[in-house]
PDB file of C-alpha atoms in Angstrom:
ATOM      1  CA  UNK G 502     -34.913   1.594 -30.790  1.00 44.00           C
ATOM      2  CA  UNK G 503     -37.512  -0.618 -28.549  1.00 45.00           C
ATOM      3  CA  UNK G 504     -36.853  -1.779 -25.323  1.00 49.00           C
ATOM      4  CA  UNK G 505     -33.665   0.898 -24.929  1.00 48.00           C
ATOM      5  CA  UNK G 506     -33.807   3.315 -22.533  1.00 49.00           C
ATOM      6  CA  UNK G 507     -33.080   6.947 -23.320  1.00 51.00           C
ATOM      7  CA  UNK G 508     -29.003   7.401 -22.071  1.00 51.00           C
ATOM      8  CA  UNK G 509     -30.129   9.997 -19.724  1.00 54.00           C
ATOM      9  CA  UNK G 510     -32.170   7.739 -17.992  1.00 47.00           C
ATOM     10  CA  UNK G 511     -29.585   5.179 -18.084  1.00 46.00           C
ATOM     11  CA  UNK G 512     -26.971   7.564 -16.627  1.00 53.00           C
ATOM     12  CA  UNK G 513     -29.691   8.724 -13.645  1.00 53.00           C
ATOM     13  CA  UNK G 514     -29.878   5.179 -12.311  1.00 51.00           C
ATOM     14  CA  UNK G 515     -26.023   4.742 -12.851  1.00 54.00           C
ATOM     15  CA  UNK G 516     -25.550   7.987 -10.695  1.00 59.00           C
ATOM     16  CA  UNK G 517     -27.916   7.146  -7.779  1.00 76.00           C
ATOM     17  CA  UNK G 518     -25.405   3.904  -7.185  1.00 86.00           C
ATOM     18  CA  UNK G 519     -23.370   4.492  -4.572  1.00 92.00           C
ATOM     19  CA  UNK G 520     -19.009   5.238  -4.771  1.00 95.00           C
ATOM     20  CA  UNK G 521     -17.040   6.577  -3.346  1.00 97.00           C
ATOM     21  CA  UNK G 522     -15.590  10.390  -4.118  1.00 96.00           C
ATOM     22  CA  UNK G 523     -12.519  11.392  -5.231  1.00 96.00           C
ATOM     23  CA  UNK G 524      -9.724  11.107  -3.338  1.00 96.00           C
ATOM     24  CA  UNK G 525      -5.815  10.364  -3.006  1.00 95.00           C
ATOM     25  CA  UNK G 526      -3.552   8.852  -0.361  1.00 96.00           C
ATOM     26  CA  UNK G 527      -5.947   5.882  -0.140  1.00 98.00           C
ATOM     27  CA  UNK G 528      -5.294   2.439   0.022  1.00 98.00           C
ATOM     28  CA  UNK G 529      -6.396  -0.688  -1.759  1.00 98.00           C
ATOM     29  CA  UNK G 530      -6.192  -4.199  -2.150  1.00 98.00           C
ATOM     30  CA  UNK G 531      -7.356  -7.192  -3.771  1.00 97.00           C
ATOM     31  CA  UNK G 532      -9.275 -10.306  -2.297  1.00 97.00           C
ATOM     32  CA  UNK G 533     -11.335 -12.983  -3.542  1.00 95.00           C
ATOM     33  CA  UNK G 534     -12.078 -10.870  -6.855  1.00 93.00           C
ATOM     34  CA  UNK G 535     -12.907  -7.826  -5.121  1.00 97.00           C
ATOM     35  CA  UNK G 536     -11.236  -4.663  -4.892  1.00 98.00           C
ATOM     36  CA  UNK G 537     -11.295  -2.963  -0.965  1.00 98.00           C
ATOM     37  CA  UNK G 538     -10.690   0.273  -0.762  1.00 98.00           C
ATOM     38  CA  UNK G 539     -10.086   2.491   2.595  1.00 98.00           C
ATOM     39  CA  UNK G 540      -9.763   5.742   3.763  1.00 97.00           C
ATOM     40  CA  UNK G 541      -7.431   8.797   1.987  1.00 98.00           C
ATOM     41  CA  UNK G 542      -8.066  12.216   1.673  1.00 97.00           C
ATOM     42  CA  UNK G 543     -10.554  14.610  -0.240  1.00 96.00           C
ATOM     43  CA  UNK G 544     -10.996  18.183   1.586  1.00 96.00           C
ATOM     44  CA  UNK G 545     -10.544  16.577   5.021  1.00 96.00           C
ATOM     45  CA  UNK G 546      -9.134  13.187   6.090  1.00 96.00           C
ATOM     46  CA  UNK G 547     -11.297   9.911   5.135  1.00 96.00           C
ATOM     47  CA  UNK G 548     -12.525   6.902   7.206  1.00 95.00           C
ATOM     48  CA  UNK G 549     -14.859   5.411   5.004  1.00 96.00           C
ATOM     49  CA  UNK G 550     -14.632   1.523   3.526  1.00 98.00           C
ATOM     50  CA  UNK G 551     -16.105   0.227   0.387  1.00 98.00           C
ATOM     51  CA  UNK G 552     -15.979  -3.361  -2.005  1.00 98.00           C
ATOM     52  CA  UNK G 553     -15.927  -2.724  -5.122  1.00 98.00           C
ATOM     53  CA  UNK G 554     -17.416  -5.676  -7.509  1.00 97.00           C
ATOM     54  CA  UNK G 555     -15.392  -6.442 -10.706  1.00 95.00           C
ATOM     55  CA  UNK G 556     -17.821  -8.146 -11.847  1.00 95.00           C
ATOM     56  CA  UNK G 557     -21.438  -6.183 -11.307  1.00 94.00           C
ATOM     57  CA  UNK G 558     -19.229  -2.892 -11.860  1.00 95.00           C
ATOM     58  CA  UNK G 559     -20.741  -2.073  -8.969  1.00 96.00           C
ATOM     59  CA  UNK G 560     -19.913  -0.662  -5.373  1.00 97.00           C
ATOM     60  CA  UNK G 561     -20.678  -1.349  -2.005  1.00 97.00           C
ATOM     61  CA  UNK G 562     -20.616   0.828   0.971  1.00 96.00           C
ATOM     62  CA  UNK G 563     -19.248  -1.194   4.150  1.00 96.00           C
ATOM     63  CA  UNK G 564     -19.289  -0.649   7.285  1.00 89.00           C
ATOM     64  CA  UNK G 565     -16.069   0.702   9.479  1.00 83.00           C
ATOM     65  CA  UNK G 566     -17.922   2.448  12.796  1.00 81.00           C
ATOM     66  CA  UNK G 567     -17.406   0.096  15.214  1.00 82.00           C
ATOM     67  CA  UNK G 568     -13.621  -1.304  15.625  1.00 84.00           C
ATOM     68  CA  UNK G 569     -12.073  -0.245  12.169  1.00 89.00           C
ATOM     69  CA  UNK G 570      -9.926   2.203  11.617  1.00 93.00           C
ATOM     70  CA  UNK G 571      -9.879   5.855  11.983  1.00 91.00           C
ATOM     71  CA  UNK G 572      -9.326   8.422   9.138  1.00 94.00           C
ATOM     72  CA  UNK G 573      -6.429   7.642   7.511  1.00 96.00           C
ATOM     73  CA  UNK G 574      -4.183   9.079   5.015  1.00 97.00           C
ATOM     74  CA  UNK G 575      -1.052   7.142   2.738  1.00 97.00           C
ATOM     75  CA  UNK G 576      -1.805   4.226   5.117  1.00 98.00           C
ATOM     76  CA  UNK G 577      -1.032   0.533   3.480  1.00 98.00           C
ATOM     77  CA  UNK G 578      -3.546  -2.100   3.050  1.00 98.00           C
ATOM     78  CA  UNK G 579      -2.793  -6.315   2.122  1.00 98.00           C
ATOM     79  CA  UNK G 580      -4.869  -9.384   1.855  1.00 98.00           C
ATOM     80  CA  UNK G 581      -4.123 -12.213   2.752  1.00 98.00           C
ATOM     81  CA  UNK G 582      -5.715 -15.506   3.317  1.00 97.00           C
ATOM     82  CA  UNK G 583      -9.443 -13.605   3.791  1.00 97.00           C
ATOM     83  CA  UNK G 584      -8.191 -10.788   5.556  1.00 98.00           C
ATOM     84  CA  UNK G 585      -7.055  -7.681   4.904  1.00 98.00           C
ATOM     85  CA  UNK G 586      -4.582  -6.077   6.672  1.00 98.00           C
ATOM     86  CA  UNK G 587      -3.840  -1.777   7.465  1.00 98.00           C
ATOM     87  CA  UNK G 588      -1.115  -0.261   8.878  1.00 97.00           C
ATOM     88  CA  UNK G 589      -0.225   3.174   9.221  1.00 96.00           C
ATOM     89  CA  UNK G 590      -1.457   6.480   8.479  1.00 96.00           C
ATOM     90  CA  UNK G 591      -3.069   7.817  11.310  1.00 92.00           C
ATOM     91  CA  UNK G 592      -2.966  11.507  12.250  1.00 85.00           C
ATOM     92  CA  UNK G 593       0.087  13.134  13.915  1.00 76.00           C
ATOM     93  CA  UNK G 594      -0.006  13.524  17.533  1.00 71.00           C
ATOM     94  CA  UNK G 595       2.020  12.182  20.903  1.00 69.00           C
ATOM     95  CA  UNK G 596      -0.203   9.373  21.290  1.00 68.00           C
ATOM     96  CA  UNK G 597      -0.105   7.840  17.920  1.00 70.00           C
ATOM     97  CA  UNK G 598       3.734   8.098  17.063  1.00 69.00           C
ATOM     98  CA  UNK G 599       4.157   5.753  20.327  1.00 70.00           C
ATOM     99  CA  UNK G 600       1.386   3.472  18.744  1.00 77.00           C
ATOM    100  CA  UNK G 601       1.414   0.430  16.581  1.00 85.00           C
ATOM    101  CA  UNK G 602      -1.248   1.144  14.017  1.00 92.00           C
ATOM    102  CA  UNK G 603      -2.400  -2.401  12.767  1.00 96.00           C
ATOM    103  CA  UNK G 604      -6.375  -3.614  11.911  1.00 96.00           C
ATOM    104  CA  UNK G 605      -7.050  -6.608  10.472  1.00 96.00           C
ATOM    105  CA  UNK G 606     -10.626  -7.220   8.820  1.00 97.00           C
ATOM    106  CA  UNK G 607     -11.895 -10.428   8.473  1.00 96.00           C
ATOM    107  CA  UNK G 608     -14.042 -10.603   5.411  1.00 97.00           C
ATOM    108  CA  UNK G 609     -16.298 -13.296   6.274  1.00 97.00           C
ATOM    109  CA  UNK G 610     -17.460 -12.302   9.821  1.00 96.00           C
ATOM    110  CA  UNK G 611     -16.672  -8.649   8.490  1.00 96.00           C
ATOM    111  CA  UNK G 612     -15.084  -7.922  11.851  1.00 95.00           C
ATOM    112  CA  UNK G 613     -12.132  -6.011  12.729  1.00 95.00           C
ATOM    113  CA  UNK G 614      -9.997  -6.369  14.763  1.00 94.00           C
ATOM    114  CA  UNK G 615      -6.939  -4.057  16.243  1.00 90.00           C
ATOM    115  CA  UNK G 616      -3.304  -5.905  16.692  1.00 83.00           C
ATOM    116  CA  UNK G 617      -1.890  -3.969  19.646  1.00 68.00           C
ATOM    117  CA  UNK G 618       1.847  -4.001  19.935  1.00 57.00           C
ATOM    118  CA  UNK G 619       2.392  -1.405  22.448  1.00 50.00           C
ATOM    119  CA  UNK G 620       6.146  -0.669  21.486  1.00 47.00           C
ATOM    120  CA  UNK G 621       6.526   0.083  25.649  1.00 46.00           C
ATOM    121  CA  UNK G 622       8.532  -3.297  26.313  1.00 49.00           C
ATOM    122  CA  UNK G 623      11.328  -2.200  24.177  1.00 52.00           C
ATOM    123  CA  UNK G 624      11.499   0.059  21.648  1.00 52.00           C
ATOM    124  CA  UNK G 625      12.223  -1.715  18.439  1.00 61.00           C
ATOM    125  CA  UNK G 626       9.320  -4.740  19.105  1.00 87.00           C
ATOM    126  CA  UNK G 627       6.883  -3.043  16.472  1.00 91.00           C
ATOM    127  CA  UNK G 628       6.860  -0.374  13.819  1.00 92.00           C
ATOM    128  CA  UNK G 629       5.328   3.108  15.044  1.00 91.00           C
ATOM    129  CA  UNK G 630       2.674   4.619  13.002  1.00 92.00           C
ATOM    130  CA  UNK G 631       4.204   6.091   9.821  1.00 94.00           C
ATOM    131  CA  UNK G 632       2.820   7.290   6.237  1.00 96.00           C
ATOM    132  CA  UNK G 633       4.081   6.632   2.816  1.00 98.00           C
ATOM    133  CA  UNK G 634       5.506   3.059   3.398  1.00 98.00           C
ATOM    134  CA  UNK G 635       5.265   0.235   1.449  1.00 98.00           C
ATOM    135  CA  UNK G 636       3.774  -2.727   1.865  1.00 98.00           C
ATOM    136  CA  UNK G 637       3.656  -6.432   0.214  1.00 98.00           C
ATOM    137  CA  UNK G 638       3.163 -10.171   0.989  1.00 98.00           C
ATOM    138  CA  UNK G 639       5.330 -12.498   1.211  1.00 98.00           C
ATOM    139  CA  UNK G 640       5.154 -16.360   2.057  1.00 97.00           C
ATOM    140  CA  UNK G 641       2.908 -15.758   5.463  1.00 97.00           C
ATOM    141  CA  UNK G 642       4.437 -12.180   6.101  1.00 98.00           C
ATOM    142  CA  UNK G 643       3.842  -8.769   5.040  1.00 98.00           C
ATOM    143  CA  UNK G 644       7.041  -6.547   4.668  1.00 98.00           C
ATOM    144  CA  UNK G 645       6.509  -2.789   5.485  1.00 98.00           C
ATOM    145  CA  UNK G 646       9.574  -0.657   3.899  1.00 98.00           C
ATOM    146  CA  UNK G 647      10.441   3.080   5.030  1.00 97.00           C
ATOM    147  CA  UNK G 648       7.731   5.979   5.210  1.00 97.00           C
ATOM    148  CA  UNK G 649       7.268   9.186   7.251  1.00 95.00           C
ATOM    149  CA  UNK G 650       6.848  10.186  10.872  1.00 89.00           C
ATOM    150  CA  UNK G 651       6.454  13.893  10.352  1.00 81.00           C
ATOM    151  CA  UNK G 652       8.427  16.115  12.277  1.00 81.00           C
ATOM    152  CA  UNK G 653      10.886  12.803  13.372  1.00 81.00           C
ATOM    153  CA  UNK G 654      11.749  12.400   9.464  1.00 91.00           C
ATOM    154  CA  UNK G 655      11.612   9.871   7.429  1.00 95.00           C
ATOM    155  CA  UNK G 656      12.397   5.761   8.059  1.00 94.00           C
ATOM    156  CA  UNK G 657      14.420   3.330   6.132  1.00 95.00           C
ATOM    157  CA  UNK G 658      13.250   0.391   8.895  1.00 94.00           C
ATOM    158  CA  UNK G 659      12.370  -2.554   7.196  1.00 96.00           C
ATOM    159  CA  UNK G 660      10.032  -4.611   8.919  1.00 97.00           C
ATOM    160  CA  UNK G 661       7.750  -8.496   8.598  1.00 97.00           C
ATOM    161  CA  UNK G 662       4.765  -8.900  10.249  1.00 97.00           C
ATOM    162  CA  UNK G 663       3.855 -12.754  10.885  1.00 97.00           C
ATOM    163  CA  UNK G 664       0.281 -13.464   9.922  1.00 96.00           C
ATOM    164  CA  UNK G 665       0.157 -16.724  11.843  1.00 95.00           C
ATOM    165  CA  UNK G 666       2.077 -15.538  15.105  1.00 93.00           C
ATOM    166  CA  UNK G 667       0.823 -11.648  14.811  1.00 93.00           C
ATOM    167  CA  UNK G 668       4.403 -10.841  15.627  1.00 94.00           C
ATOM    168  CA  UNK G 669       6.800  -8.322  14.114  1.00 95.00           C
ATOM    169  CA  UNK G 670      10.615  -8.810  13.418  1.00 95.00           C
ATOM    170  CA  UNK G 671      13.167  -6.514  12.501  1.00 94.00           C
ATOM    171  CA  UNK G 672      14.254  -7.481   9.051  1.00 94.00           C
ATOM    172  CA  UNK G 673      17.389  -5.578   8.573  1.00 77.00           C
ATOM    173  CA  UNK G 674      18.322  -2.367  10.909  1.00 60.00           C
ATOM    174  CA  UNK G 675      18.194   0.998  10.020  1.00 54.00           C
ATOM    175  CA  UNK G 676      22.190   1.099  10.012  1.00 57.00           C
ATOM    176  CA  UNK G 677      22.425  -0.943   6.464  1.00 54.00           C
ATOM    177  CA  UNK G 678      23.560   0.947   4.117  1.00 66.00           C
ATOM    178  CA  UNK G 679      24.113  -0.839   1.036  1.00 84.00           C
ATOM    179  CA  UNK G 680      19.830  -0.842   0.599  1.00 94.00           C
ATOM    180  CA  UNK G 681      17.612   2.284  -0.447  1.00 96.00           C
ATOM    181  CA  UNK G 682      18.021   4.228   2.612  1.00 95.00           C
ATOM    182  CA  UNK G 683      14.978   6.480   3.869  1.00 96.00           C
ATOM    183  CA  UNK G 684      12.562   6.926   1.474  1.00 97.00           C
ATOM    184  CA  UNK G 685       8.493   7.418   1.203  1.00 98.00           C
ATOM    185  CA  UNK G 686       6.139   7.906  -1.290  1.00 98.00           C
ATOM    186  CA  UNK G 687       7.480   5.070  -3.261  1.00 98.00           C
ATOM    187  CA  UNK G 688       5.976   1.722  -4.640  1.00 98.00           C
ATOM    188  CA  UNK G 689       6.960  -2.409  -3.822  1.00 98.00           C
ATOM    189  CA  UNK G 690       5.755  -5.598  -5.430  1.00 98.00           C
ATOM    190  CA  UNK G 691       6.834  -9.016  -5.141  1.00 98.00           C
ATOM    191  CA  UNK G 692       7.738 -10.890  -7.779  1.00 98.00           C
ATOM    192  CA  UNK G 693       8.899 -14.741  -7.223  1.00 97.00           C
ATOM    193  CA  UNK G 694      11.455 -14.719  -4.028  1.00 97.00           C
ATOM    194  CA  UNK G 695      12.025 -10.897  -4.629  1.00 98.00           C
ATOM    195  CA  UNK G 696      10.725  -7.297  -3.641  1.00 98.00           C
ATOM    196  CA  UNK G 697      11.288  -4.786  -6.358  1.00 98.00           C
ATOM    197  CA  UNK G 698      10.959  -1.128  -4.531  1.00 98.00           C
ATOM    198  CA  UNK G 699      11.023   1.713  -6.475  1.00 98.00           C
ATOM    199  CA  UNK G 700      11.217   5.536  -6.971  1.00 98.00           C
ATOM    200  CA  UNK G 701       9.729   7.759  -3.980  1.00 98.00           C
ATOM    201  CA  UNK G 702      11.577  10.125  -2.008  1.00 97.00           C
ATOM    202  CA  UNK G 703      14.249  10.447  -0.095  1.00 96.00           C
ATOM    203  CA  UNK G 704      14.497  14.037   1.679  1.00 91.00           C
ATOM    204  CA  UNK G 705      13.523  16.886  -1.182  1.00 91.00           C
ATOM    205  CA  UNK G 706      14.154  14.884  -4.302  1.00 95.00           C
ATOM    206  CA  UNK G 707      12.291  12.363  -5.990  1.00 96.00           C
ATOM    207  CA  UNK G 708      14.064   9.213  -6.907  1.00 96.00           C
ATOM    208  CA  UNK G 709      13.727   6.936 -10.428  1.00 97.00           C
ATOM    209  CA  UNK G 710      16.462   3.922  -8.755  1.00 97.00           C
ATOM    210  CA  UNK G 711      15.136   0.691  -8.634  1.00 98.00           C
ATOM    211  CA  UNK G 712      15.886  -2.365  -6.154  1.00 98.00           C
ATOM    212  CA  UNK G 713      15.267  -5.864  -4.999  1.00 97.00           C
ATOM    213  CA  UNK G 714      15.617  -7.293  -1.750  1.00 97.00           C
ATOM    214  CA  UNK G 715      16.366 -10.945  -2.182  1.00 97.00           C
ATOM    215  CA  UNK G 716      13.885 -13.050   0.704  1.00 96.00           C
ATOM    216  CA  UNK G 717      16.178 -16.265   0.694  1.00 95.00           C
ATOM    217  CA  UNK G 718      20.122 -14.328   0.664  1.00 94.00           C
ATOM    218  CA  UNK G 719      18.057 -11.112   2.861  1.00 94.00           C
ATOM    219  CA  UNK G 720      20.315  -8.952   0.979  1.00 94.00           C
ATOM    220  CA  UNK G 721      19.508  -5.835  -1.091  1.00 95.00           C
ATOM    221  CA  UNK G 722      20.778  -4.976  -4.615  1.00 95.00           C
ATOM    222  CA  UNK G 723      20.610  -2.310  -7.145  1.00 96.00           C
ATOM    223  CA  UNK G 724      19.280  -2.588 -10.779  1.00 96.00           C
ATOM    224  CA  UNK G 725      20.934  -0.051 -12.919  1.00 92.00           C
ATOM    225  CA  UNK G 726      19.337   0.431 -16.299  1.00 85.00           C
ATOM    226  CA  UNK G 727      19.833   2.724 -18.984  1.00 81.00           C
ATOM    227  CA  UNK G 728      16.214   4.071 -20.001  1.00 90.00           C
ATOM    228  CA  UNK G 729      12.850   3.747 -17.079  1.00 93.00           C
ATOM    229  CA  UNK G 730      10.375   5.776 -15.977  1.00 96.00           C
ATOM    230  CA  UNK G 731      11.932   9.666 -14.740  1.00 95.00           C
ATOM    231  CA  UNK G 732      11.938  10.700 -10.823  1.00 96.00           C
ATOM    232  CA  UNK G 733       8.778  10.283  -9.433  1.00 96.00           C
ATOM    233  CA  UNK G 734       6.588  10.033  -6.025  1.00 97.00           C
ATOM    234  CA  UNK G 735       3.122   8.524  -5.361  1.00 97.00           C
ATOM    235  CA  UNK G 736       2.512   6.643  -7.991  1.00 97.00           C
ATOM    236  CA  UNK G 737       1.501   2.948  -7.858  1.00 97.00           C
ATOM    237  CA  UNK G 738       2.430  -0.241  -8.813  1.00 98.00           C
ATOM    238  CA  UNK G 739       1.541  -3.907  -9.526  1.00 98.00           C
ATOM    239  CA  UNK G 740       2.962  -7.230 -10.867  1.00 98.00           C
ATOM    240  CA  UNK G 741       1.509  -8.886 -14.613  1.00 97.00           C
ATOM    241  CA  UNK G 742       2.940 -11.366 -15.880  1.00 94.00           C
ATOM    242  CA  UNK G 743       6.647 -11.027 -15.810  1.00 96.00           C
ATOM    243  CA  UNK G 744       6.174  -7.226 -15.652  1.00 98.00           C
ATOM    244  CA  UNK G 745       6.213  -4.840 -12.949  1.00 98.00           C
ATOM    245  CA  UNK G 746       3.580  -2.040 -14.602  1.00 98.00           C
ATOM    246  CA  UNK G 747       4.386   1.487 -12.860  1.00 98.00           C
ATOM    247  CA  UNK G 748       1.599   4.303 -12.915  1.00 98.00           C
ATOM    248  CA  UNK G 749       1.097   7.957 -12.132  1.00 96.00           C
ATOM    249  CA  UNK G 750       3.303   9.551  -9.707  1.00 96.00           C
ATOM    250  CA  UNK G 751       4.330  12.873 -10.383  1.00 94.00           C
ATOM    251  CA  UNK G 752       6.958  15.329  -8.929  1.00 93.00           C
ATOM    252  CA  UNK G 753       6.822  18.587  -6.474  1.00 87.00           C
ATOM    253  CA  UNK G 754       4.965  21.648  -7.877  1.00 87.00           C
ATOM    254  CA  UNK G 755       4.200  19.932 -10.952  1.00 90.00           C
ATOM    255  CA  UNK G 756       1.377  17.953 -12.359  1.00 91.00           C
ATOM    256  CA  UNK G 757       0.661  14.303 -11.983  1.00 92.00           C
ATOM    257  CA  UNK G 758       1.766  12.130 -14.805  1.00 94.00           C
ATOM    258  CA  UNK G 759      -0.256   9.923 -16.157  1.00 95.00           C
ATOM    259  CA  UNK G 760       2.473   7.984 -17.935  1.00 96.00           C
ATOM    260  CA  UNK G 761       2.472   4.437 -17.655  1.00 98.00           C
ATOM    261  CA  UNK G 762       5.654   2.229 -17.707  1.00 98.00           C
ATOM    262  CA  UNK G 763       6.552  -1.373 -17.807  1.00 98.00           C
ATOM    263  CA  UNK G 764      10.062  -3.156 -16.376  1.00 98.00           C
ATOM    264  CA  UNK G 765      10.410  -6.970 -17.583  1.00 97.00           C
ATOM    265  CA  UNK G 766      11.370  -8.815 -14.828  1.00 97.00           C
ATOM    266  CA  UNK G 767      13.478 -11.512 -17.117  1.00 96.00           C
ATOM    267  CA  UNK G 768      15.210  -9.100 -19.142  1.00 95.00           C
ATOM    268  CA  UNK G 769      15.702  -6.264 -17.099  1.00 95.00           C
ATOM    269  CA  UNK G 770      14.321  -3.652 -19.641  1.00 96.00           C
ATOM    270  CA  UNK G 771      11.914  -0.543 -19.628  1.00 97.00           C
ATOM    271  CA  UNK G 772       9.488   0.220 -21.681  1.00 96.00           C
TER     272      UNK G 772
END
């Protein structure tokens, strides 16, 4: 045909494009119609930073070297209001356990920025660096749930970071027991004035229990249903519509799934 180019020629320009490689235990987020994505973990820890374009299908290497981030691994990443905003997932060591990992990236002046909360005053001012959490916006706030700190185990701390003030509070302490308990590896949305938290795991086994913290009662219940998606850990997901969609995930010494589910927020059903 005229005017087409041979699809091998097609596929060469396509390739010399930059992406980014494979990888898991990243982090992404959506802002203004672009997807950011940050960090992870191929054969060695990840720092790197790109933009994809919905759009142009295209991406866009950015860059990180001077006051983003280190390489992280199953760190969290939000937008809000222009910004986006990582926590977590830095390496495992004395110095970073007693650290508040928090940069914020302004997209227009594409600066970052690092929120230091030294936790020295008192103990329970800011969340230490962890791995596996979850995190979502709420209102002005993002809420970080539970996660990892290696050999120290793993956290049911429930935290809200202010955007406005840049100030953490405790949401509810680590002694409430009617909520999920210690878990990481799982996945949070928001959906109205609720967080829906699901799956993950809590000690050696993977969970499948799903439950929603209430923002205006701050109190946590469980949603027991019949039928859903079976135990899993790392998968992700995201709110459309009146759905919670849940992808991927997979269990210990097994292969990933690449089942995808959906729970209706209204009627309380899987499918």
């Amino acid at each position: 045909m005229k005017g087409t180019a041979a699809p091998g020629a097609w596929e060469g320009a396509r390739a010399q494009q930059p992406r980014p490689r494979d990888r898991y235990k990243h982090a992404c987020a959506v802002c203004r119609g672009f997807v950011y994505l940050y960090g992870g973990r191929s054969s060695t820890t990840l720092r790197d930073f790109w933009r994809y374009h919905t759009v142009k299908n295209e991406w866009e290497m950015l860059d990180c070297s001077r006051d983003g981030p280190e390489e992280l691994e199953e760190h969290s990443m939000v937008a809000y209001k222009g910004s986006l905003y990582i926590f977590g997932g830095m390496m495992d060591s004395a110095f970073t356990q007693a650290k508040t990992p928090l940069w914020i990236y302004d997209i227009d002046s594409a600066r970052w920025t690092e929120s230091c909360n030294e936790p020295a005053e008192t103990e329970s001012s800011a969340p230490a660096n962890r791995k596996g959490h979850s995190a979502v916006v709420y209102h002005s706030s993002m809420y970080i749930y539970g996660g990892y700190f290696g050999i120290k185990g793993i956290s049911q701390e429930f935290w809200a970071f202010h955007f406005g003030k840049r100030k953490w509070l405790c949401v509810s302490s680590p002694c409430h027991s009617s909520g999920p308990g210690a878990r990481h590896g799982h996945s949070a949305v928001v959906h109205h004035t609720a967080m829906y938290l699901f799956g993950g795991l809590m000690g050696l086994t993977e969970q499948r229990d799903l439950w929603r913290w209430d923002f205006g009662s701050s109190s946590w219940s469980s949603i027991r249903t019949s039928q859903g998606p079976p135990p899993v850990v790392g998968h992700a997901s995201i709110v459309c519509k009146d759905s919670m969609l849940v992808f991927g995930g997979g269990i210990s010494n097994s292969s990933p799934t690449d089942d995808l589910w959906k729970y209706h927020f209204h009627t309380q059903t899987w499918k």
